[in-house]
Amino acid sequence: MSDEVIVAAEALRALIHEIVRHGGSAAAECKIVSNHLVGANLAGHDSHGVGIVPTYVINLENKLLIPNTEVATVRDDGAFLQFDGGKGYGQRVAAEAMQAAIDRCWDTGIVAMTLKNAHHIGRVGTYGEMAVEAGFISLHFVNVTDHFEIVAPHRGSDARFGTNPVCIAMPTSDPAEPIILDMATSKVAMGKLRVANNAGTRLADGIVIDADGAPTNDPGVMFREPKGALLPFAEHKGYGLALMAELMSGALSGGGTIQPGNERLEGIINTMTAIVLDPARLGDVGWINAEVDAMADFVKASPPVDPALPVLVPGEPERLSRAARNANGVPLDRESWEQLLGAGETLGLARSEALAIAGLA
Ligand code: NAD
């Protein structure tokens, strides 16, 4: 049996829609969640794609994820918007909060938006993409709470943070080619360790430490007790950015940080602070875009050390992956696939039906 399953994107969307529907969500929510998760797989981020659904099902059963929850406004004060996600599907409540920030930005030119208490919001670049589609720039700081810590601080030997992503999204003159930096502040996203652990692959050096703080290549240290820790990217700089993402999101949103004085029920709660900015309020957009294009072209023209690996700009790997996976289907490792089918069964979606929806019967 092959250790990989390939599912066409449309069929995978239909399957996730059905699993989420079995979890109690109305059709519109199923659509947002399935589009987002399959979109993450298409972008090449399997860590934030459909493989996370089994965790969502556990959280649904433990009432740590509440379906059919729309975002609630906490503050509406000109350029300042604050929202509470009510433990609803993060893909939905974060999109609602982001859309409100974008709508407001047409009037105010800049918006500071915070979101607290959202269940896992998924691939943060999705919200950057929403901003650039409107012609806006956005910055996003995100933390992870309610969950055990995963990432060690620089010089530390145990975990004190989540993988705290940061995203900066910038339009270019081509709406199809924005520059979107969207990254965990850990060496890799936690989901990538789940994928590696499921696939039985060893990690490169310098990504995780074991429970004694010693370097290891075994992703399993993150999935058994006593747990190890992921390391931040770029030593003290990545650690510093992780801490600032924690504070910018957790403290400003009112949702709180991962410090142990706050509630911890072992769900996955994200808080996000996003700044949305209309470049037209700072200059001529045609000139700004042309300057962005020229700089990106300049950077990309650097002769690659390896001719097979040309210089890219952030957002480009995701576009390349999207083109390939839309054409050839989404590959999922067998273990993640079995876990996904199992999650469907838990909610009452028979395996045979799931395989039929996925076009694999
Ligand atoms: P990654 O390391 O694959 O990519 C990070 C960034 O680097 C991307 O913007 C990508 O376009 C860019 N990039 C990659 N290769 C490049 C190259 N050769 N040249 C130029 N740019 C390049 O991503 P990651 O850090 O593993 O994060 C994966 C995803 O996980 C992100 O979408 C992030 O939002 C998400 N995430 C979410 C949470 C959460 O709690 N919701 C937590 C952590 C991460």
JSON list of N, CA, C and O in Angstrom, two decimals, residues 200-240:
[
{"chain": "A", "resi": 200, "resn": "GLY", "atom": "N", "xyz": [7.02, 9.21, 9.97]},
{"chain": "A", "resi": 200, "resn": "GLY", "atom": "CA", "xyz": [8.19, 8.49, 10.48]},
{"chain": "A", "resi": 200, "resn": "GLY", "atom": "C", "xyz": [9.51, 9.08, 10.00]},
{"chain": "A", "resi": 200, "resn": "GLY", "atom": "O", "xyz": [10.51, 8.36, 9.93]},
{"chain": "A", "resi": 201, "resn": "THR", "atom": "N", "xyz": [9.53, 10.37, 9.66]},
{"chain": "A", "resi": 201, "resn": "THR", "atom": "CA", "xyz": [10.79, 10.97, 9.19]},
{"chain": "A", "resi": 201, "resn": "THR", "atom": "C", "xyz": [11.56, 11.63, 10.34]},
{"chain": "A", "resi": 201, "resn": "THR", "atom": "O", "xyz": [10.95, 12.11, 11.30]},
{"chain": "A", "resi": 202, "resn": "ARG", "atom": "N", "xyz": [12.87, 11.66, 10.23]},
{"chain": "A", "resi": 202, "resn": "ARG", "atom": "CA", "xyz": [13.74, 12.33, 11.21]},
{"chain": "A", "resi": 202, "resn": "ARG", "atom": "C", "xyz": [13.82, 13.81, 10.85]},
{"chain": "A", "resi": 202, "resn": "ARG", "atom": "O", "xyz": [13.66, 14.18, 9.68]},
{"chain": "A", "resi": 203, "resn": "LEU", "atom": "N", "xyz": [14.06, 14.63, 11.83]},
{"chain": "A", "resi": 203, "resn": "LEU", "atom": "CA", "xyz": [14.17, 16.07, 11.59]},
{"chain": "A", "resi": 203, "resn": "LEU", "atom": "C", "xyz": [15.61, 16.45, 11.33]},
{"chain": "A", "resi": 203, "resn": "LEU", "atom": "O", "xyz": [16.54, 15.75, 11.75]},
{"chain": "A", "resi": 204, "resn": "ALA", "atom": "N", "xyz": [15.80, 17.60, 10.66]},
{"chain": "A", "resi": 204, "resn": "ALA", "atom": "CA", "xyz": [17.15, 18.16, 10.51]},
{"chain": "A", "resi": 204, "resn": "ALA", "atom": "C", "xyz": [17.65, 18.59, 11.89]},
{"chain": "A", "resi": 204, "resn": "ALA", "atom": "O", "xyz": [16.87, 18.72, 12.84]},
{"chain": "A", "resi": 205, "resn": "ASP", "atom": "N", "xyz": [18.94, 18.84, 11.99]},
{"chain": "A", "resi": 205, "resn": "ASP", "atom": "CA", "xyz": [19.52, 19.29, 13.26]},
{"chain": "A", "resi": 205, "resn": "ASP", "atom": "C", "xyz": [18.96, 20.66, 13.65]},
{"chain": "A", "resi": 205, "resn": "ASP", "atom": "O", "xyz": [18.61, 21.47, 12.81]},
{"chain": "A", "resi": 206, "resn": "GLY", "atom": "N", "xyz": [18.91, 20.90, 14.96]},
{"chain": "A", "resi": 206, "resn": "GLY", "atom": "CA", "xyz": [18.65, 22.25, 15.45]},
{"chain": "A", "resi": 206, "resn": "GLY", "atom": "C", "xyz": [17.18, 22.66, 15.46]},
{"chain": "A", "resi": 206, "resn": "GLY", "atom": "O", "xyz": [16.88, 23.84, 15.58]},
{"chain": "A", "resi": 207, "resn": "ILE", "atom": "N", "xyz": [16.26, 21.70, 15.36]},
{"chain": "A", "resi": 207, "resn": "ILE", "atom": "CA", "xyz": [14.83, 22.06, 15.33]},
{"chain": "A", "resi": 207, "resn": "ILE", "atom": "C", "xyz": [14.17, 21.80, 16.69]},
{"chain": "A", "resi": 207, "resn": "ILE", "atom": "O", "xyz": [13.39, 22.62, 17.16]},
{"chain": "A", "resi": 208, "resn": "VAL", "atom": "N", "xyz": [14.48, 20.65, 17.30]},
{"chain": "A", "resi": 208, "resn": "VAL", "atom": "CA", "xyz": [13.87, 20.34, 18.60]},
{"chain": "A", "resi": 208, "resn": "VAL", "atom": "C", "xyz": [14.92, 19.93, 19.63]},
{"chain": "A", "resi": 208, "resn": "VAL", "atom": "O", "xyz": [16.02, 19.50, 19.28]},
{"chain": "A", "resi": 209, "resn": "ILE", "atom": "N", "xyz": [14.53, 20.07, 20.88]},
{"chain": "A", "resi": 209, "resn": "ILE", "atom": "CA", "xyz": [15.32, 19.53, 22.00]},
{"chain": "A", "resi": 209, "resn": "ILE", "atom": "C", "xyz": [14.43, 18.56, 22.76]},
{"chain": "A", "resi": 209, "resn": "ILE", "atom": "O", "xyz": [13.19, 18.66, 22.70]},
{"chain": "A", "resi": 210, "resn": "ASP", "atom": "N", "xyz": [15.06, 17.62, 23.47]},
{"chain": "A", "resi": 210, "resn": "ASP", "atom": "CA", "xyz": [14.25, 16.66, 24.22]},
{"chain": "A", "resi": 210, "resn": "ASP", "atom": "C", "xyz": [13.91, 17.22, 25.61]},
{"chain": "A", "resi": 210, "resn": "ASP", "atom": "O", "xyz": [14.25, 18.38, 25.93]},
{"chain": "A", "resi": 211, "resn": "ALA", "atom": "N", "xyz": [13.29, 16.40, 26.43]},
{"chain": "A", "resi": 211, "resn": "ALA", "atom": "CA", "xyz": [12.81, 16.88, 27.73]},
{"chain": "A", "resi": 211, "resn": "ALA", "atom": "C", "xyz": [13.94, 17.32, 28.65]},
{"chain": "A", "resi": 211, "resn": "ALA", "atom": "O", "xyz": [13.72, 18.06, 29.61]},
{"chain": "A", "resi": 212, "resn": "ASP", "atom": "N", "xyz": [15.17, 16.86, 28.35]},
{"chain": "A", "resi": 212, "resn": "ASP", "atom": "CA", "xyz": [16.32, 17.30, 29.14]},
{"chain": "A", "resi": 212, "resn": "ASP", "atom": "C", "xyz": [17.00, 18.53, 28.54]},
{"chain": "A", "resi": 212, "resn": "ASP", "atom": "O", "xyz": [18.06, 18.96, 29.02]},
{"chain": "A", "resi": 213, "resn": "GLY", "atom": "N", "xyz": [16.43, 19.06, 27.44]},
{"chain": "A", "resi": 213, "resn": "GLY", "atom": "CA", "xyz": [17.03, 20.23, 26.80]},
{"chain": "A", "resi": 213, "resn": "GLY", "atom": "C", "xyz": [18.15, 19.85, 25.84]},
{"chain": "A", "resi": 213, "resn": "GLY", "atom": "O", "xyz": [18.85, 20.73, 25.33]},
{"chain": "A", "resi": 214, "resn": "ALA", "atom": "N", "xyz": [18.32, 18.53, 25.56]},
{"chain": "A", "resi": 214, "resn": "ALA", "atom": "CA", "xyz": [19.39, 18.09, 24.66]},
{"chain": "A", "resi": 214, "resn": "ALA", "atom": "C", "xyz": [18.90, 18.04, 23.21]},
{"chain": "A", "resi": 214, "resn": "ALA", "atom": "O", "xyz": [17.75, 17.68, 22.97]},
{"chain": "A", "resi": 215, "resn": "PRO", "atom": "N", "xyz": [19.75, 18.38, 22.23]},
{"chain": "A", "resi": 215, "resn": "PRO", "atom": "CA", "xyz": [19.34, 18.33, 20.82]},
{"chain": "A", "resi": 215, "resn": "PRO", "atom": "C", "xyz": [18.93, 16.92, 20.40]},
{"chain": "A", "resi": 215, "resn": "PRO", "atom": "O", "xyz": [19.55, 15.94, 20.85]},
{"chain": "A", "resi": 216, "resn": "THR", "atom": "N", "xyz": [17.92, 16.80, 19.54]},
{"chain": "A", "resi": 216, "resn": "THR", "atom": "CA", "xyz": [17.51, 15.50, 19.01]},
{"chain": "A", "resi": 216, "resn": "THR", "atom": "C", "xyz": [16.93, 15.69, 17.61]},
{"chain": "A", "resi": 216, "resn": "THR", "atom": "O", "xyz": [16.51, 16.81, 17.27]},
{"chain": "A", "resi": 217, "resn": "ASN", "atom": "N", "xyz": [16.87, 14.60, 16.83]},
{"chain": "A", "resi": 217, "resn": "ASN", "atom": "CA", "xyz": [16.26, 14.66, 15.49]},
{"chain": "A", "resi": 217, "resn": "ASN", "atom": "C", "xyz": [14.91, 13.96, 15.48]},
{"chain": "A", "resi": 217, "resn": "ASN", "atom": "O", "xyz": [14.30, 13.79, 14.42]},
{"chain": "A", "resi": 218, "resn": "ASP", "atom": "N", "xyz": [14.44, 13.55, 16.65]},
{"chain": "A", "resi": 218, "resn": "ASP", "atom": "CA", "xyz": [13.21, 12.75, 16.75]},
{"chain": "A", "resi": 218, "resn": "ASP", "atom": "C", "xyz": [11.99, 13.64, 16.99]},
{"chain": "A", "resi": 218, "resn": "ASP", "atom": "O", "xyz": [11.85, 14.21, 18.08]},
{"chain": "A", "resi": 219, "resn": "PRO", "atom": "N", "xyz": [11.06, 13.75, 15.98]},
{"chain": "A", "resi": 219, "resn": "PRO", "atom": "CA", "xyz": [9.88, 14.60, 16.20]},
{"chain": "A", "resi": 219, "resn": "PRO", "atom": "C", "xyz": [8.98, 14.04, 17.31]},
{"chain": "A", "resi": 219, "resn": "PRO", "atom": "O", "xyz": [8.17, 14.77, 17.90]},
{"chain": "A", "resi": 220, "resn": "GLY", "atom": "N", "xyz": [9.17, 12.75, 17.63]},
{"chain": "A", "resi": 220, "resn": "GLY", "atom": "CA", "xyz": [8.34, 12.09, 18.65]},
{"chain": "A", "resi": 220, "resn": "GLY", "atom": "C", "xyz": [8.45, 12.73, 20.03]},
{"chain": "A", "resi": 220, "resn": "GLY", "atom": "O", "xyz": [7.54, 12.58, 20.85]},
{"chain": "A", "resi": 221, "resn": "VAL", "atom": "N", "xyz": [9.54, 13.46, 20.29]},
{"chain": "A", "resi": 221, "resn": "VAL", "atom": "CA", "xyz": [9.69, 14.07, 21.63]},
{"chain": "A", "resi": 221, "resn": "VAL", "atom": "C", "xyz": [8.59, 15.10, 21.90]},
{"chain": "A", "resi": 221, "resn": "VAL", "atom": "O", "xyz": [8.34, 15.46, 23.06]},
{"chain": "A", "resi": 222, "resn": "MET", "atom": "N", "xyz": [7.92, 15.55, 20.82]},
{"chain": "A", "resi": 222, "resn": "MET", "atom": "CA", "xyz": [6.85, 16.54, 21.01]},
{"chain": "A", "resi": 222, "resn": "MET", "atom": "C", "xyz": [5.50, 15.87, 21.26]},
{"chain": "A", "resi": 222, "resn": "MET", "atom": "O", "xyz": [4.51, 16.54, 21.53]},
{"chain": "A", "resi": 223, "resn": "PHE", "atom": "N", "xyz": [5.46, 14.53, 21.15]},
{"chain": "A", "resi": 223, "resn": "PHE", "atom": "CA", "xyz": [4.17, 13.83, 21.21]},
{"chain": "A", "resi": 223, "resn": "PHE", "atom": "C", "xyz": [4.11, 12.80, 22.33]},
{"chain": "A", "resi": 223, "resn": "PHE", "atom": "O", "xyz": [3.18, 12.01, 22.41]},
{"chain": "A", "resi": 224, "resn": "ARG", "atom": "N", "xyz": [5.15, 12.72, 23.17]},
{"chain": "A", "resi": 224, "resn": "ARG", "atom": "CA", "xyz": [5.09, 11.81, 24.31]},
{"chain": "A", "resi": 224, "resn": "ARG", "atom": "C", "xyz": [5.64, 12.53, 25.54]},
{"chain": "A", "resi": 224, "resn": "ARG", "atom": "O", "xyz": [6.37, 13.50, 25.44]},
{"chain": "A", "resi": 225, "resn": "GLU", "atom": "N", "xyz": [5.24, 12.04, 26.70]},
{"chain": "A", "resi": 225, "resn": "GLU", "atom": "CA", "xyz": [5.70, 12.65, 27.96]},
{"chain": "A", "resi": 225, "resn": "GLU", "atom": "C", "xyz": [7.02, 12.01, 28.42]},
{"chain": "A", "resi": 225, "resn": "GLU", "atom": "O", "xyz": [7.19, 10.81, 28.23]},
{"chain": "A", "resi": 226, "resn": "PRO", "atom": "N", "xyz": [7.91, 12.72, 29.05]},
{"chain": "A", "resi": 226, "resn": "PRO", "atom": "CA", "xyz": [7.89, 14.17, 29.20]},
{"chain": "A", "resi": 226, "resn": "PRO", "atom": "C", "xyz": [8.27, 14.84, 27.88]},
{"chain": "A", "resi": 226, "resn": "PRO", "atom": "O", "xyz": [9.15, 14.34, 27.18]},
{"chain": "A", "resi": 227, "resn": "LYS", "atom": "N", "xyz": [7.57, 15.92, 27.54]},
{"chain": "A", "resi": 227, "resn": "LYS", "atom": "CA", "xyz": [7.74, 16.51, 26.22]},
{"chain": "A", "resi": 227, "resn": "LYS", "atom": "C", "xyz": [9.03, 17.33, 26.09]},
{"chain": "A", "resi": 227, "resn": "LYS", "atom": "O", "xyz": [9.52, 17.91, 27.04]},
{"chain": "A", "resi": 228, "resn": "GLY", "atom": "N", "xyz": [9.52, 17.36, 24.84]},
{"chain": "A", "resi": 228, "resn": "GLY", "atom": "CA", "xyz": [10.63, 18.24, 24.49]},
{"chain": "A", "resi": 228, "resn": "GLY", "atom": "C", "xyz": [10.10, 19.59, 24.05]},
{"chain": "A", "resi": 228, "resn": "GLY", "atom": "O", "xyz": [8.95, 19.95, 24.37]},
{"chain": "A", "resi": 229, "resn": "ALA", "atom": "N", "xyz": [10.89, 20.34, 23.31]},
{"chain": "A", "resi": 229, "resn": "ALA", "atom": "CA", "xyz": [10.47, 21.67, 22.85]},
{"chain": "A", "resi": 229, "resn": "ALA", "atom": "C", "xyz": [11.04, 21.96, 21.48]},
{"chain": "A", "resi": 229, "resn": "ALA", "atom": "O", "xyz": [12.12, 21.48, 21.13]},
{"chain": "A", "resi": 230, "resn": "LEU", "atom": "N", "xyz": [10.27, 22.74, 20.73]},
{"chain": "A", "resi": 230, "resn": "LEU", "atom": "CA", "xyz": [10.74, 23.29, 19.47]},
{"chain": "A", "resi": 230, "resn": "LEU", "atom": "C", "xyz": [11.64, 24.49, 19.80]},
{"chain": "A", "resi": 230, "resn": "LEU", "atom": "O", "xyz": [11.43, 25.15, 20.82]},
{"chain": "A", "resi": 231, "resn": "LEU", "atom": "N", "xyz": [12.58, 24.79, 18.93]},
{"chain": "A", "resi": 231, "resn": "LEU", "atom": "CA", "xyz": [13.42, 25.97, 19.13]},
{"chain": "A", "resi": 231, "resn": "LEU", "atom": "C", "xyz": [12.89, 27.14, 18.29]},
{"chain": "A", "resi": 231, "resn": "LEU", "atom": "O", "xyz": [12.31, 26.92, 17.23]},
{"chain": "A", "resi": 232, "resn": "PRO", "atom": "N", "xyz": [13.11, 28.38, 18.77]},
{"chain": "A", "resi": 232, "resn": "PRO", "atom": "CA", "xyz": [12.72, 29.52, 17.93]},
{"chain": "A", "resi": 232, "resn": "PRO", "atom": "C", "xyz": [13.67, 29.63, 16.74]},
{"chain": "A", "resi": 232, "resn": "PRO", "atom": "O", "xyz": [14.81, 29.16, 16.81]},
{"chain": "A", "resi": 233, "resn": "PHE", "atom": "N", "xyz": [13.21, 30.26, 15.64]},
{"chain": "A", "resi": 233, "resn": "PHE", "atom": "CA", "xyz": [14.11, 30.48, 14.49]},
{"chain": "A", "resi": 233, "resn": "PHE", "atom": "C", "xyz": [15.11, 31.59, 14.87]},
{"chain": "A", "resi": 233, "resn": "PHE", "atom": "O", "xyz": [14.83, 32.44, 15.72]},
{"chain": "A", "resi": 234, "resn": "ALA", "atom": "N", "xyz": [16.26, 31.59, 14.26]},
{"chain": "A", "resi": 234, "resn": "ALA", "atom": "CA", "xyz": [17.24, 32.68, 14.37]},
{"chain": "A", "resi": 234, "resn": "ALA", "atom": "C", "xyz": [17.59, 33.07, 15.81]},
{"chain": "A", "resi": 234, "resn": "ALA", "atom": "O", "xyz": [17.68, 34.25, 16.14]},
{"chain": "A", "resi": 235, "resn": "GLU", "atom": "N", "xyz": [17.75, 32.06, 16.65]},
{"chain": "A", "resi": 235, "resn": "GLU", "atom": "CA", "xyz": [18.23, 32.25, 18.03]},
{"chain": "A", "resi": 235, "resn": "GLU", "atom": "C", "xyz": [17.52, 33.40, 18.77]},
{"chain": "A", "resi": 235, "resn": "GLU", "atom": "O", "xyz": [16.32, 33.43, 18.83]},
{"chain": "A", "resi": 236, "resn": "HIS", "atom": "N", "xyz": [18.29, 34.38, 19.26]},
{"chain": "A", "resi": 236, "resn": "HIS", "atom": "CA", "xyz": [17.68, 35.42, 20.09]},
{"chain": "A", "resi": 236, "resn": "HIS", "atom": "C", "xyz": [16.70, 36.29, 19.30]},
{"chain": "A", "resi": 236, "resn": "HIS", "atom": "O", "xyz": [15.75, 36.84, 19.87]},
{"chain": "A", "resi": 237, "resn": "LYS", "atom": "N", "xyz": [16.89, 36.40, 17.97]},
{"chain": "A", "resi": 237, "resn": "LYS", "atom": "CA", "xyz": [16.01, 37.28, 17.18]},
{"chain": "A", "resi": 237, "resn": "LYS", "atom": "C", "xyz": [14.62, 36.64, 17.02]},
{"chain": "A", "resi": 237, "resn": "LYS", "atom": "O", "xyz": [13.60, 37.32, 17.16]},
{"chain": "A", "resi": 238, "resn": "GLY", "atom": "N", "xyz": [14.60, 35.36, 16.73]},
{"chain": "A", "resi": 238, "resn": "GLY", "atom": "CA", "xyz": [13.32, 34.67, 16.60]},
{"chain": "A", "resi": 238, "resn": "GLY", "atom": "C", "xyz": [12.60, 34.59, 17.93]},
{"chain": "A", "resi": 238, "resn": "GLY", "atom": "O", "xyz": [11.37, 34.77, 18.01]},
{"chain": "A", "resi": 239, "resn": "TYR", "atom": "N", "xyz": [13.37, 34.35, 18.97]},
{"chain": "A", "resi": 239, "resn": "TYR", "atom": "CA", "xyz": [12.79, 34.33, 20.32]},
{"chain": "A", "resi": 239, "resn": "TYR", "atom": "C", "xyz": [12.18, 35.69, 20.64]},
{"chain": "A", "resi": 239, "resn": "TYR", "atom": "O", "xyz": [11.07, 35.79, 21.16]},
{"chain": "A", "resi": 240, "resn": "GLY", "atom": "N", "xyz": [12.93, 36.77, 20.31]},
{"chain": "A", "resi": 240, "resn": "GLY", "atom": "CA", "xyz": [12.42, 38.12, 20.57]},
{"chain": "A", "resi": 240, "resn": "GLY", "atom": "C", "xyz": [11.13, 38.38, 19.82]},
{"chain": "A", "resi": 240, "resn": "GLY", "atom": "O", "xyz": [10.17, 38.95, 20.36]}
]
